[in-house]
Each structure stands twice: as C-alpha cells, then as structure tokens.
mmCIF file of C-alpha atoms (C1' of nucleotides) in Angstrom:
data_model
loop_
_atom_site.group_PDB
_atom_site.id
_atom_site.type_symbol
_atom_site.label_atom_id
_atom_site.label_comp_id
_atom_site.label_asym_id
_atom_site.label_seq_id
_atom_site.Cartn_x
_atom_site.Cartn_y
_atom_site.Cartn_z
ATOM 1 C CA UNK A 146 50.942 141.745 137.816
ATOM 2 C CA UNK A 147 49.576 144.530 139.385
ATOM 3 C CA UNK A 148 48.213 143.180 142.677
ATOM 4 C CA UNK A 149 52.639 143.535 144.321
ATOM 5 C CA UNK A 150 52.647 146.905 142.853
ATOM 6 C CA UNK A 151 49.567 148.279 144.197
ATOM 7 C CA UNK A 152 51.086 146.903 147.479
ATOM 8 C CA UNK A 153 53.971 148.649 147.052
ATOM 9 C CA UNK A 154 52.241 151.602 146.601
ATOM 10 C CA UNK A 155 50.179 151.102 149.518
ATOM 11 C CA UNK A 156 53.182 150.243 151.949
ATOM 12 C CA UNK A 157 55.168 153.700 150.473
ATOM 13 C CA UNK A 158 51.688 155.579 151.761
ATOM 14 C CA UNK A 159 51.779 154.261 154.964
ATOM 15 C CA UNK A 160 53.984 150.968 156.130
ATOM 16 C CA UNK A 161 51.648 148.588 157.272
ATOM 17 C CA UNK A 162 50.602 144.748 158.771
ATOM 18 C CA UNK A 163 48.726 142.674 156.522
ATOM 19 C CA UNK A 164 45.545 142.897 157.700
ATOM 20 C CA UNK A 165 45.698 147.107 157.879
ATOM 21 C CA UNK A 166 46.330 146.526 153.746
ATOM 22 C CA UNK A 167 43.837 144.259 153.583
ATOM 23 C CA UNK A 168 41.496 146.966 155.240
ATOM 24 C CA UNK A 169 42.688 149.496 153.367
ATOM 25 C CA UNK A 170 42.224 147.566 150.159
ATOM 26 C CA UNK A 171 38.145 147.515 151.335
ATOM 27 C CA UNK A 172 38.200 151.251 150.345
ATOM 28 C CA UNK A 173 40.807 153.822 148.846
ATOM 29 C CA UNK A 174 43.019 151.558 146.425
ATOM 30 C CA UNK A 175 40.654 148.750 146.639
ATOM 31 C CA UNK A 176 37.985 150.700 144.643
ATOM 32 C CA UNK A 177 40.079 150.078 141.200
ATOM 33 C CA UNK A 178 42.041 147.101 142.644
ATOM 34 C CA UNK A 179 40.620 144.826 145.206
ATOM 35 C CA UNK A 180 42.203 142.046 147.212
ATOM 36 C CA UNK A 181 41.309 139.630 149.981
ATOM 37 C CA UNK A 182 43.558 138.686 153.057
ATOM 38 C CA UNK A 183 45.103 135.478 151.152
ATOM 39 C CA UNK A 184 46.024 137.312 148.439
ATOM 40 C CA UNK A 185 47.413 140.017 150.096
ATOM 41 C CA UNK A 186 49.628 137.361 152.904
ATOM 42 C CA UNK A 187 50.859 135.539 149.702
ATOM 43 C CA UNK A 188 52.097 138.630 147.945
ATOM 44 C CA UNK A 189 53.416 140.021 151.281
ATOM 45 C CA UNK A 190 55.850 136.425 151.411
ATOM 46 C CA UNK A 191 56.677 136.847 147.916
ATOM 47 C CA UNK A 192 57.986 141.122 148.316
ATOM 48 C CA UNK A 193 59.727 140.083 151.133
ATOM 49 C CA UNK A 194 61.682 137.063 149.635
ATOM 50 C CA UNK A 195 62.730 139.104 146.523
ATOM 51 C CA UNK A 196 64.105 142.049 149.194
ATOM 52 C CA UNK A 197 61.150 144.791 147.875
ATOM 53 C CA UNK A 198 60.087 145.230 151.345
ATOM 54 C CA UNK A 199 60.879 144.188 154.852
ATOM 55 C CA UNK A 200 59.038 143.558 158.161
ATOM 56 C CA UNK A 201 59.686 146.162 160.680
ATOM 57 C CA UNK A 202 61.985 144.463 163.291
ATOM 58 C CA UNK A 203 60.924 143.948 166.226
ATOM 59 C CA UNK A 204 61.437 140.425 167.067
ATOM 60 C CA UNK A 205 57.890 139.002 166.042
ATOM 61 C CA UNK A 206 58.034 135.381 164.959
ATOM 62 C CA UNK A 207 55.211 133.929 163.829
ATOM 63 C CA UNK A 208 51.469 133.543 164.107
ATOM 64 C CA UNK A 209 48.947 135.675 165.762
ATOM 65 C CA UNK A 210 51.612 138.519 166.219
ATOM 66 C CA UNK A 211 51.130 141.456 163.831
ATOM 67 C CA UNK A 212 53.932 142.222 161.479
ATOM 68 C CA UNK A 213 54.331 145.726 160.091
ATOM 69 C CA UNK A 214 56.312 145.885 156.972
ATOM 70 C CA UNK A 215 57.943 148.760 154.642
ATOM 71 C CA UNK A 216 59.284 149.278 151.567
ATOM 72 C CA UNK A 217 62.931 148.890 150.819
ATOM 73 C CA UNK A 218 65.067 151.053 147.806
ATOM 74 C CA UNK A 219 64.582 148.113 145.396
ATOM 75 C CA UNK A 220 60.841 148.219 146.160
ATOM 76 C CA UNK A 221 60.811 151.683 145.758
ATOM 77 C CA UNK A 222 62.963 151.333 142.267
ATOM 78 C CA UNK A 223 60.846 148.430 141.064
ATOM 79 C CA UNK A 224 57.744 150.448 141.660
ATOM 80 C CA UNK A 225 59.292 153.515 139.640
ATOM 81 C CA UNK A 226 60.157 151.024 136.884
ATOM 82 C CA UNK A 227 56.518 149.495 136.579
ATOM 83 C CA UNK A 228 54.438 152.608 137.049
ATOM 84 C CA UNK A 229 56.526 153.914 133.321
ATOM 85 C CA UNK A 230 56.515 150.779 131.513
ATOM 86 C CA UNK A 231 54.126 150.762 128.499
ATOM 87 C CA UNK A 232 50.737 148.280 129.099
ATOM 88 C CA UNK A 233 47.965 147.097 126.773
ATOM 89 C CA UNK A 234 44.580 148.469 128.557
ATOM 90 C CA UNK A 235 42.533 145.047 129.331
ATOM 91 C CA UNK A 236 40.050 144.531 126.761
ATOM 92 C CA UNK A 237 36.305 145.145 128.649
ATOM 93 C CA UNK A 238 35.285 142.108 130.275
ATOM 94 C CA UNK A 239 31.509 142.375 131.540
ATOM 95 C CA UNK A 240 28.882 139.996 132.511
ATOM 96 C CA UNK A 241 25.778 142.158 132.450
ATOM 97 C CA UNK A 242 26.322 143.013 128.756
ATOM 98 C CA UNK A 243 26.698 139.527 128.049
ATOM 99 C CA UNK A 244 23.553 138.525 129.722
ATOM 100 C CA UNK A 245 21.989 141.081 127.945
ATOM 101 C CA UNK A 246 23.277 139.650 124.529
ATOM 102 C CA UNK A 247 21.971 135.762 125.747
ATOM 103 C CA UNK A 248 18.546 138.265 126.670
ATOM 104 C CA UNK A 249 18.397 138.771 123.146
ATOM 105 C CA UNK A 250 18.258 134.959 122.017
ATOM 106 C CA UNK A 251 16.239 133.640 124.937
ATOM 107 C CA UNK A 252 14.155 136.398 125.989
ATOM 108 C CA UNK A 253 14.513 139.366 128.732
ATOM 109 C CA UNK A 254 12.256 137.480 131.289
ATOM 110 C CA UNK A 255 13.658 137.937 134.577
ATOM 111 C CA UNK A 256 16.990 140.284 133.609
ATOM 112 C CA UNK A 257 14.915 143.449 135.024
ATOM 113 C CA UNK A 258 14.977 143.009 138.503
ATOM 114 C CA UNK A 259 18.792 142.346 138.177
ATOM 115 C CA UNK A 260 19.431 145.751 136.215
ATOM 116 C CA UNK A 261 17.214 147.367 138.656
ATOM 117 C CA UNK A 262 19.433 146.266 141.731
ATOM 118 C CA UNK A 263 22.954 147.393 139.803
ATOM 119 C CA UNK A 264 21.390 150.434 139.113
ATOM 120 C CA UNK A 265 20.970 151.023 142.980
ATOM 121 C CA UNK A 266 24.172 149.750 143.714
ATOM 122 C CA UNK A 267 25.792 152.052 141.460
ATOM 123 C CA UNK A 268 23.977 154.779 142.426
ATOM 124 C CA UNK A 269 25.314 154.040 146.009
ATOM 125 C CA UNK A 270 28.539 153.658 144.982
ATOM 126 C CA UNK A 271 28.546 157.539 143.340
ATOM 127 C CA UNK A 272 27.114 158.956 146.068
ATOM 128 C CA UNK A 273 29.917 157.298 148.188
ATOM 129 C CA UNK A 274 32.548 158.825 145.784
ATOM 130 C CA UNK A 275 30.543 162.076 145.923
ATOM 131 C CA UNK A 276 31.247 162.213 149.677
ATOM 132 C CA UNK A 277 34.645 161.605 149.585
ATOM 133 C CA UNK A 278 35.491 164.302 146.846
ATOM 134 C CA UNK A 279 33.054 166.489 149.081
ATOM 135 C CA UNK A 280 34.820 165.550 152.137
ATOM 136 C CA UNK A 281 39.046 165.771 150.941
ATOM 137 C CA UNK A 282 38.970 167.568 147.790
ATOM 138 C CA UNK A 283 38.048 171.336 148.527
ATOM 139 C CA UNK A 284 39.133 173.934 145.975
ATOM 140 C CA UNK A 285 42.455 175.193 147.512
ATOM 141 C CA UNK A 286 44.164 171.796 148.890
ATOM 142 C CA UNK A 287 46.380 171.780 145.560
ATOM 143 C CA UNK A 288 49.275 169.441 145.737
ATOM 144 C CA UNK A 289 50.699 167.347 142.883
ATOM 145 C CA UNK A 290 49.437 164.159 145.190
ATOM 146 C CA UNK A 291 45.608 165.935 146.038
ATOM 147 C CA UNK A 292 45.526 166.701 142.069
ATOM 148 C CA UNK A 293 46.798 163.040 140.934
ATOM 149 C CA UNK A 294 44.033 161.467 143.519
ATOM 150 C CA UNK A 295 41.387 163.774 142.577
ATOM 151 C CA UNK A 296 41.885 162.952 138.984
ATOM 152 C CA UNK A 297 41.495 159.059 140.028
ATOM 153 C CA UNK A 298 38.235 159.739 141.957
ATOM 154 C CA UNK A 299 37.018 161.622 138.669
ATOM 155 C CA UNK A 300 37.468 158.809 136.898
ATOM 156 C CA UNK A 301 35.194 156.423 139.354
ATOM 157 C CA UNK A 302 32.874 159.311 139.357
ATOM 158 C CA UNK A 303 32.361 159.299 136.218
ATOM 159 C CA UNK A 304 32.122 155.974 135.436
ATOM 160 C CA UNK A 305 29.461 154.975 138.025
ATOM 161 C CA UNK A 306 27.450 158.020 136.410
ATOM 162 C CA UNK A 307 27.941 156.118 133.109
ATOM 163 C CA UNK A 308 26.259 153.051 134.266
ATOM 164 C CA UNK A 309 23.527 154.483 136.280
ATOM 165 C CA UNK A 310 22.766 156.566 133.019
ATOM 166 C CA UNK A 311 22.811 153.459 131.162
ATOM 167 C CA UNK A 312 21.046 151.413 133.186
ATOM 168 C CA UNK A 313 18.449 153.747 133.661
ATOM 169 C CA UNK A 314 17.910 153.734 129.753
ATOM 170 C CA UNK A 315 18.234 150.019 129.364
ATOM 171 C CA UNK A 316 15.547 149.472 131.588
ATOM 172 C CA UNK A 317 13.296 152.068 129.861
ATOM 173 C CA UNK A 318 14.482 150.174 126.888
ATOM 174 C CA UNK A 319 13.197 146.745 128.219
ATOM 175 C CA UNK A 320 9.359 148.308 129.142
ATOM 176 C CA UNK A 321 9.127 149.538 125.945
ATOM 177 C CA UNK A 322 9.874 145.652 124.261
ATOM 178 C CA UNK A 323 7.300 143.641 123.518
ATOM 179 C CA UNK A 324 7.198 141.019 126.235
ATOM 180 C CA UNK A 325 8.532 138.177 125.097
ATOM 181 C CA UNK B 38 31.061 131.373 135.090
ATOM 182 C CA UNK B 39 30.528 133.232 132.198
ATOM 183 C CA UNK B 40 32.466 131.893 129.505
ATOM 184 C CA UNK B 41 30.214 128.729 128.852
ATOM 185 C CA UNK B 42 27.002 131.219 128.346
ATOM 186 C CA UNK B 43 29.314 133.278 126.424
ATOM 187 C CA UNK B 44 29.502 130.178 123.706
ATOM 188 C CA UNK B 45 25.988 129.144 123.909
ATOM 189 C CA UNK B 46 24.937 132.704 123.041
ATOM 190 C CA UNK B 47 26.847 132.435 120.163
ATOM 191 C CA UNK B 48 25.834 129.293 118.749
ATOM 192 C CA UNK B 49 22.562 129.865 119.262
ATOM 193 C CA UNK B 50 23.259 132.643 117.063
ATOM 194 C CA UNK B 51 24.895 130.257 114.716
ATOM 195 C CA UNK B 52 26.010 126.494 114.900
ATOM 196 C CA UNK B 53 30.208 126.893 114.523
ATOM 197 C CA UNK B 54 33.458 125.219 114.527
ATOM 198 C CA UNK B 55 35.854 126.159 117.352
ATOM 199 C CA UNK B 56 37.866 128.416 115.028
ATOM 200 C CA UNK B 57 34.845 129.941 113.622
ATOM 201 C CA UNK B 58 33.999 130.895 117.515
ATOM 202 C CA UNK B 59 37.348 132.125 118.233
ATOM 203 C CA UNK B 60 36.748 134.590 115.148
ATOM 204 C CA UNK B 61 33.673 135.820 116.300
ATOM 205 C CA UNK B 62 34.923 136.645 119.664
ATOM 206 C CA UNK B 63 37.742 138.396 117.981
ATOM 207 C CA UNK B 64 34.687 141.188 116.906
ATOM 208 C CA UNK B 65 31.122 141.020 118.687
ATOM 209 C CA UNK B 66 30.318 138.918 121.520
ATOM 210 C CA UNK B 67 34.522 139.739 121.680
ATOM 211 C CA UNK B 68 33.868 143.333 122.201
ATOM 212 C CA UNK B 69 32.933 142.700 125.968
ATOM 213 C CA UNK B 70 33.627 138.822 126.577
ATOM 214 C CA UNK B 71 37.143 137.742 124.755
ATOM 215 C CA UNK B 72 38.705 134.581 124.934
ATOM 216 C CA UNK B 73 41.772 132.432 122.990
ATOM 217 C CA UNK B 74 40.939 129.589 120.940
ATOM 218 C CA UNK B 75 42.309 127.445 123.653
ATOM 219 C CA UNK B 76 39.820 128.339 126.332
ATOM 220 C CA UNK B 77 37.088 127.921 123.419
ATOM 221 C CA UNK B 78 38.483 124.030 122.712
ATOM 222 C CA UNK B 79 38.591 123.668 126.338
ATOM 223 C CA UNK B 80 35.247 125.024 127.169
ATOM 224 C CA UNK B 81 33.534 123.085 124.232
ATOM 225 C CA UNK B 82 34.647 119.869 125.410
ATOM 226 C CA UNK B 83 33.219 120.473 128.555
ATOM 227 C CA UNK B 84 29.886 120.963 127.223
ATOM 228 C CA UNK B 85 29.717 118.834 124.627
ATOM 229 C CA UNK B 86 30.211 116.220 127.927
ATOM 230 C CA UNK B 87 27.469 117.691 129.730
ATOM 231 C CA UNK B 88 24.973 117.175 126.691
ATOM 232 C CA UNK B 89 24.681 120.955 126.562
ATOM 233 C CA UNK B 90 25.785 121.330 123.315
ATOM 234 C CA UNK B 91 26.775 118.728 120.279
ATOM 235 C CA UNK B 92 28.705 117.886 117.365
ATOM 236 C CA UNK B 93 26.699 118.370 113.807
ATOM 237 C CA UNK B 94 26.707 114.998 112.976
ATOM 238 C CA UNK B 95 28.479 114.336 109.776
ATOM 239 C CA UNK B 96 31.555 111.807 111.305
ATOM 240 C CA UNK B 97 34.506 113.874 111.734
ATOM 241 C CA UNK B 98 36.795 112.114 114.043
ATOM 242 C CA UNK B 99 39.685 114.127 114.758
ATOM 243 C CA UNK B 100 42.495 116.518 114.319
ATOM 244 C CA UNK B 101 42.193 119.003 111.576
ATOM 245 C CA UNK B 102 38.508 118.296 110.492
ATOM 246 C CA UNK B 103 35.774 120.786 111.420
ATOM 247 C CA UNK B 104 33.572 120.387 114.260
ATOM 248 C CA UNK B 105 30.561 122.127 114.129
ATOM 249 C CA UNK B 106 28.629 121.913 116.903
ATOM 250 C CA UNK B 107 25.069 123.575 117.595
ATOM 251 C CA UNK B 108 23.274 124.166 121.348
ATOM 252 C CA UNK B 109 20.623 121.143 122.755
ATOM 253 C CA UNK B 110 17.513 121.999 124.541
ATOM 254 C CA UNK B 111 19.442 121.507 127.820
ATOM 255 C CA UNK B 112 22.119 124.079 127.138
ATOM 256 C CA UNK B 113 19.239 126.533 126.047
ATOM 257 C CA UNK B 114 17.675 125.564 129.389
ATOM 258 C CA UNK B 115 21.066 126.714 131.710
ATOM 259 C CA UNK B 116 21.485 129.808 129.246
ATOM 260 C CA UNK B 117 17.476 130.867 130.246
ATOM 261 C CA UNK B 118 18.321 130.052 133.797
ATOM 262 C CA UNK B 119 21.554 131.963 134.000
ATOM 263 C CA UNK B 120 20.597 135.181 132.220
ATOM 264 C CA UNK B 121 17.525 135.669 135.000
ATOM 265 C CA UNK B 122 20.164 135.049 137.778
ATOM 266 C CA UNK B 123 20.535 137.343 139.820
ATOM 267 C CA UNK B 124 24.623 138.081 139.577
ATOM 268 C CA UNK B 125 26.907 140.728 141.530
ATOM 269 C CA UNK B 126 28.889 143.403 139.558
ATOM 270 C CA UNK B 127 32.374 142.477 140.047
ATOM 271 C CA UNK B 128 34.474 145.928 141.708
ATOM 272 C CA UNK B 129 36.414 147.924 139.051
ATOM 273 C CA UNK B 130 39.952 146.931 138.103
ATOM 274 C CA UNK B 131 41.765 148.983 136.580
ATOM 275 C CA UNK B 132 45.615 149.229 135.952
ATOM 276 C CA UNK B 133 46.546 152.366 134.432
ATOM 277 C CA UNK B 134 44.144 154.141 137.984
ATOM 278 C CA UNK B 135 46.477 152.109 139.662
ATOM 279 C CA UNK B 136 49.285 153.545 138.135
ATOM 280 C CA UNK B 137 48.234 156.912 138.754
ATOM 281 C CA UNK B 138 48.038 156.314 142.381
ATOM 282 C CA UNK B 139 51.821 154.881 142.360
ATOM 283 C CA UNK B 140 52.614 157.901 140.073
ATOM 284 C CA UNK B 141 51.403 159.920 142.927
ATOM 285 C CA UNK B 142 54.090 158.272 145.694
ATOM 286 C CA UNK B 143 57.211 157.498 142.816
ATOM 287 C CA UNK B 144 56.475 160.408 140.770
ATOM 288 C CA UNK B 145 55.208 161.021 137.066
ATOM 289 C CA UNK B 146 58.178 160.303 135.279
ATOM 290 C CA UNK B 147 57.486 158.610 131.933
ATOM 291 C CA UNK B 148 53.626 157.823 132.587
ATOM 292 C CA UNK B 149 52.653 160.260 130.102
ATOM 293 C CA UNK B 150 53.411 158.840 127.030
ATOM 294 C CA UNK B 151 51.285 155.577 127.786
ATOM 295 C CA UNK B 152 48.352 157.834 128.674
ATOM 296 C CA UNK B 153 48.732 159.103 125.000
ATOM 297 C CA UNK B 154 48.747 155.849 123.622
ATOM 298 C CA UNK B 155 45.950 154.350 125.761
ATOM 299 C CA UNK B 156 44.305 157.710 124.222
ATOM 300 C CA UNK B 157 44.934 156.596 120.723
ATOM 301 C CA UNK B 158 43.910 153.063 121.130
ATOM 302 C CA UNK B 159 40.679 154.521 123.036
ATOM 303 C CA UNK B 160 39.553 156.870 120.264
ATOM 304 C CA UNK B 161 40.031 153.733 117.424
ATOM 305 C CA UNK B 162 37.366 151.322 119.568
ATOM 306 C CA UNK B 163 35.227 154.521 120.060
ATOM 307 C CA UNK B 164 35.433 155.238 115.703
ATOM 308 C CA UNK B 165 35.112 151.086 115.255
ATOM 309 C CA UNK B 166 31.814 151.373 117.718
ATOM 310 C CA UNK B 167 30.597 154.327 115.560
ATOM 311 C CA UNK B 168 31.453 152.797 112.672
ATOM 312 C CA UNK B 169 29.338 149.656 113.356
ATOM 313 C CA UNK B 170 26.518 152.042 114.421
ATOM 314 C CA UNK B 171 26.400 153.233 111.346
ATOM 315 C CA UNK B 172 26.187 150.080 109.165
ATOM 316 C CA UNK B 173 24.008 148.357 111.652
ATOM 317 C CA UNK B 174 21.765 149.888 113.404
ATOM 318 C CA UNK B 175 19.921 152.618 110.817
ATOM 319 C CA UNK B 176 16.521 154.328 112.546
ATOM 320 C CA UNK B 177 14.054 151.869 111.219
ATOM 321 C CA UNK B 178 14.949 148.217 112.233
ATOM 322 C CA UNK B 179 13.445 147.589 115.062
ATOM 323 C CA UNK B 180 12.950 143.907 115.975
ATOM 324 C CA UNK B 181 13.911 143.423 120.078
ATOM 325 C CA UNK B 182 17.087 141.826 118.908
ATOM 326 C CA UNK B 183 17.897 144.890 117.170
ATOM 327 C CA UNK B 184 17.065 146.980 120.244
ATOM 328 C CA UNK B 185 19.204 144.851 122.479
ATOM 329 C CA UNK B 186 22.012 144.672 120.470
ATOM 330 C CA UNK B 187 22.009 148.403 119.733
ATOM 331 C CA UNK B 188 21.692 148.960 123.687
ATOM 332 C CA UNK B 189 25.062 147.073 124.091
ATOM 333 C CA UNK B 190 26.851 148.942 121.712
ATOM 334 C CA UNK B 191 26.042 151.698 122.729
ATOM 335 C CA UNK B 192 27.531 150.813 126.231
ATOM 336 C CA UNK B 193 30.874 150.213 124.730
ATOM 337 C CA UNK B 194 30.432 153.781 122.912
ATOM 338 C CA UNK B 195 29.800 155.672 126.199
ATOM 339 C CA UNK B 196 32.541 153.840 127.400
ATOM 340 C CA UNK B 197 34.693 154.531 125.297
ATOM 341 C CA UNK B 198 33.495 157.924 124.969
ATOM 342 C CA UNK B 199 34.747 158.542 129.065
ATOM 343 C CA UNK B 200 37.775 157.192 128.659
ATOM 344 C CA UNK B 201 39.029 159.226 125.953
ATOM 345 C CA UNK B 202 37.568 162.422 128.089
ATOM 346 C CA UNK B 203 38.668 161.353 131.022
ATOM 347 C CA UNK B 204 42.370 160.461 129.401
ATOM 348 C CA UNK B 205 42.478 163.644 127.669
ATOM 349 C CA UNK B 206 41.635 165.581 131.114
ATOM 350 C CA UNK B 207 44.478 163.534 132.593
ATOM 351 C CA UNK B 208 46.885 164.687 129.908
ATOM 352 C CA UNK B 209 46.010 168.317 130.410
ATOM 353 C CA UNK B 210 46.368 167.734 134.269
ATOM 354 C CA UNK B 211 49.576 166.159 133.653
ATOM 355 C CA UNK B 212 51.349 169.030 131.955
ATOM 356 C CA UNK B 213 49.704 171.717 134.844
ATOM 357 C CA UNK B 214 52.022 169.969 137.171
ATOM 358 C CA UNK B 215 55.173 170.626 138.536
ATOM 359 C CA UNK B 216 57.842 168.579 136.894
ATOM 360 C CA UNK B 217 59.235 166.059 139.700
ATOM 361 C "C1'" DG C 111 56.617 117.784 97.354
ATOM 362 C "C1'" DT C 112 56.809 122.296 99.943
ATOM 363 C "C1'" DC C 113 54.595 125.420 101.797
ATOM 364 C "C1'" DC C 114 50.846 128.332 104.300
ATOM 365 C "C1'" DA C 115 45.866 128.693 106.116
ATOM 366 C "C1'" DC C 116 42.864 125.972 108.440
ATOM 367 C "C1'" DA C 117 41.787 123.457 112.495
ATOM 368 C "C1'" DT C 118 42.230 121.180 116.836
ATOM 369 C "C1'" DG C 119 44.016 120.228 120.296
ATOM 370 C "C1'" DT C 120 47.347 119.520 124.997
ATOM 371 C "C1'" DA C 121 50.769 120.981 128.980
ATOM 372 C "C1'" DA C 122 52.172 124.573 132.127
ATOM 373 C "C1'" DC C 123 51.950 128.327 134.441
ATOM 374 C "C1'" DT C 124 49.680 132.535 136.931
ATOM 375 C "C1'" DG C 125 46.172 134.997 139.664
ATOM 376 C "C1'" DG C 126 42.159 135.312 141.896
ATOM 377 C "C1'" DT C 127 39.061 132.853 144.877
ATOM 378 C "C1'" DT C 128 36.718 129.897 148.408
ATOM 379 C "C1'" DA C 129 37.261 126.747 152.752
ATOM 380 C "C1'" DC C 130 39.326 126.246 156.584
ATOM 381 C "C1'" DA C 131 43.445 125.909 160.057
ATOM 382 C "C1'" DT C 132 45.346 128.760 164.252
ATOM 383 C "C1'" DG C 133 47.461 131.677 167.516
ATOM 384 C "C1'" DA C 134 47.012 135.874 170.291
ATOM 385 C "C1'" DT C 135 44.632 139.724 173.295
ATOM 386 C "C1'" DT C 136 41.147 141.753 175.067
ATOM 387 C "C1'" DG C 137 36.641 142.633 177.405
ATOM 388 C "C1'" DG C 138 32.474 140.516 180.049
ATOM 389 C "C1'" DC D 91 37.233 130.911 181.153
ATOM 390 C "C1'" DC D 92 34.596 131.788 177.594
ATOM 391 C "C1'" DA D 93 33.471 134.822 173.429
ATOM 392 C "C1'" DA D 94 34.920 138.061 170.047
ATOM 393 C "C1'" DT D 95 38.211 140.331 167.667
ATOM 394 C "C1'" DC D 96 42.833 140.505 165.725
ATOM 395 C "C1'" DA D 97 45.968 138.363 163.230
ATOM 396 C "C1'" DT D 98 48.538 135.463 159.749
ATOM 397 C "C1'" DG D 99 48.573 131.851 157.455
ATOM 398 C "C1'" DT D 100 47.740 127.121 154.392
ATOM 399 C "C1'" DA D 101 45.197 124.423 150.585
ATOM 400 C "C1'" DA D 102 42.320 122.928 146.909
ATOM 401 C "C1'" DC D 103 39.942 125.074 142.985
ATOM 402 C "C1'" DC D 104 39.214 127.728 138.858
ATOM 403 C "C1'" DA D 105 39.523 131.079 135.065
ATOM 404 C "C1'" DG D 106 42.705 132.780 131.483
ATOM 405 C "C1'" DT D 107 47.388 133.008 129.548
ATOM 406 C "C1'" DT D 108 51.303 131.564 126.869
ATOM 407 C "C1'" DA D 109 53.658 128.279 124.666
ATOM 408 C "C1'" DC D 110 53.685 124.334 121.859
ATOM 409 C "C1'" DA D 111 52.195 120.430 118.939
ATOM 410 C "C1'" DT D 112 49.848 118.065 115.200
ATOM 411 C "C1'" DG D 113 47.084 117.303 111.572
ATOM 412 C "C1'" DT D 114 44.243 118.224 107.203
ATOM 413 C "C1'" DG D 115 44.093 120.157 102.146
ATOM 414 C "C1'" DG D 116 44.778 123.074 98.640
ATOM 415 C "C1'" DA D 117 47.924 126.367 96.050
ATOM 416 C "C1'" DC D 118 52.201 126.240 93.680
#
DNA sequence: GTCCACATGTAACTGGTTACATGATTGG
DNA sequence: CCAATCATGTAACCAGTTACATGTGGAC
C-alpha cells in the first residue's frame, strides 16, 4: 500500500494535477516508486473519496479539464502515521539472477548480449544520478530536506554502482566459461 | 512472467512435488524469486496443461497424495528460449526510500527504529549468504554450474553489503539532523 | 481414536499492466 | 478545420497475497 503515500508525498511537495503527477513520477519520486497515469488517476479518485485530498476549487466539472489536488489535514496525518510504521523489507525479486540460474541448467547461449545491454542501461542511470548530484547537491546547501534527499539519491547511486560492477564481473566470468 | 520459468529451473535441477518446491523456494531460488505454495500449485497446474511438465506416473489420483513433477522437452525448450530472450530491467521500487522521502516532508519522527530493524535484518541475511559461500564454494570446485551459482550468490552478498552500509550511514545522518 | 505434520488445493482480493476511449486547447 | 498535445478517464487482465478447505498417514 505505498502508491497512495507516494502521491500524498508528491502533492505535499507541490499541489498538482494527475498528468503533472505522472510527469513527476517519470523522474524524482518515480526513480524508486514508478506509476502510470492510469494508476495515478485511480488512486487520486480513492484519496478524494476518503477525504485525504481535495480538488482545488475552480469548478472544473469533467473530462479534458485540468484538476489540481491538494492534501487535506487527514491526508497529512495518514502519511505521518504510515512513515513511522514498522514495515518488513520485501524479499529481493530479480529476473536477471533467475535467468542466470536457469542458464546454469540449460546453457548460457544468448544471455551475454542482454547482460551487456543491462550494463549499458545501468551505466546510463548512474550517469543520470551523478548529474543530479552535481546539479542539486553542492556542499553548503544543508537543510534537513536536502540532506534526506541526498541520502536517497546516494542509495540510487550506490545501487547502480553495484549493478555496473557486478555485471562487468559477470561478463568476465561468462567469457572464461567453456562454451556450452 | 517469471514464476513458471523459476519452477521449470527448479524441476530441472531436481524433480519435485509442490510442497518440496515450496520448501526450495524458501531458500535457494527463493532468495531472488520467492513464491507461496498457492502460487506454485496454480502454476504447476498451468504448466501441466500446457504439457511443459508432467506428473511422474505412479497413479496418485488426488488430494493428500504426493505428486512429483518432471520437465518435458517442450518445457526445457521454453526455458531455453526465455533465458536467451531480451528483457528490460524493472525499475527500482523501494518502500523504505519512499518513506524517507515522505519523512523529508512530514518529519523523521519514528522512522529511526525501523531503519535499525532493517539494518539488523540485512546483516542477518548477509551472514546467511556468507555462511553458504563458506560451505558450498571452496576454491577448487569449479564446474560451470558452480561458477554461475557463485556469481549469483555474490550478487546477493554485494546487495546486502550495500544495504547494511547505506542504512548505517542513514542512521548517522538522522542523528545529526535537528530534531523535528 | 485423536492430533499433528504432510500434502494439495479453492476463493476472494489487491495492485500493477495494457489497451482503449473521450474531450479540450492550441498552432498552423 | 485539422492535427497534435494536453488531460482525464474505463475496462480487462494478470500476478501476487491472504484466508480458508480438505484429505492422508503416522505417532501416541
């Protein structure tokens, strides 16, 4: 049950319409919690019904008209509650590791090119994060918000660093393996 | 669509019944692709209908009776195809990072104890992986299978190492933050 | 004969994905 | 007036989760 809380967070940072949220979920928050516009509209509907958010009064009745939402006190309270709640980490679920395990049984033929492709994608994501770090987190800016945002960004950087290193090693090992 | 392929891999490694598979999904393959017994039985049914696996002939007709499955040639072919297929990496989805982002808006009160708990859980998982490494991967054992399995295990070790380090740093930063 | 562990399943629900529908606004 | 873009939605589907149902076989 994280999507509604992701939306509440985004709306507290800045009141937005569904499409604006969708755009922000393509960067920023979406880097660790992605969502499509269909999910977002569905969830905005629920949050409005539960009186956690409301549409800014500007009498837009229907389709095609922009509808900007803001968080109500009840919504902020719910987000505060959820943030402090104890939650178990989800077990790892990674299709690439699964495919390697399968390759150990049926052979590694054909998997190498996709490993290389993944390596490129992770390198690109790492470069994007590092660019954000250069741009938004120069030493000196030091509000609590900045520190927390930087901490989160560093998790992204370290994860992408892990993947690039591990994939590099995996490709090396595959080369050294006797062909199957 | 990874679960059927996880099951095919497990059955190729060793023909098993549904409950035996469930047990193996609690360790081993389950370390990176977990599944409950309900999922597994549902999927075994589908795989049997599609003639990718079959129950070993021993005329067990129904409930309460053990039913051992093995992979048919069509199933092995499907797994080979899937393994070599090009697949996009799934974007990161992490509730803990989301909660930190929420905490940057509504305050960090209460989140510290859960970070500490996560740290303990990741340290425990790391210790478990390192124990497996000591036990199963002494230098010398060097078949292609061993090398691939070790490579996968190292991904687990490196990921848990990342989380323990990042969480340690996160707890430090939280301490230094002015109380909210 | 009762309880427990083994073993296989069904049903309902939830969240995420994919495909499609529809209206408003603006630039050429 | 037409196309593109902005904007909001509906519907069907699929995978994973949670709760529950049912039968077998052995230990006591």
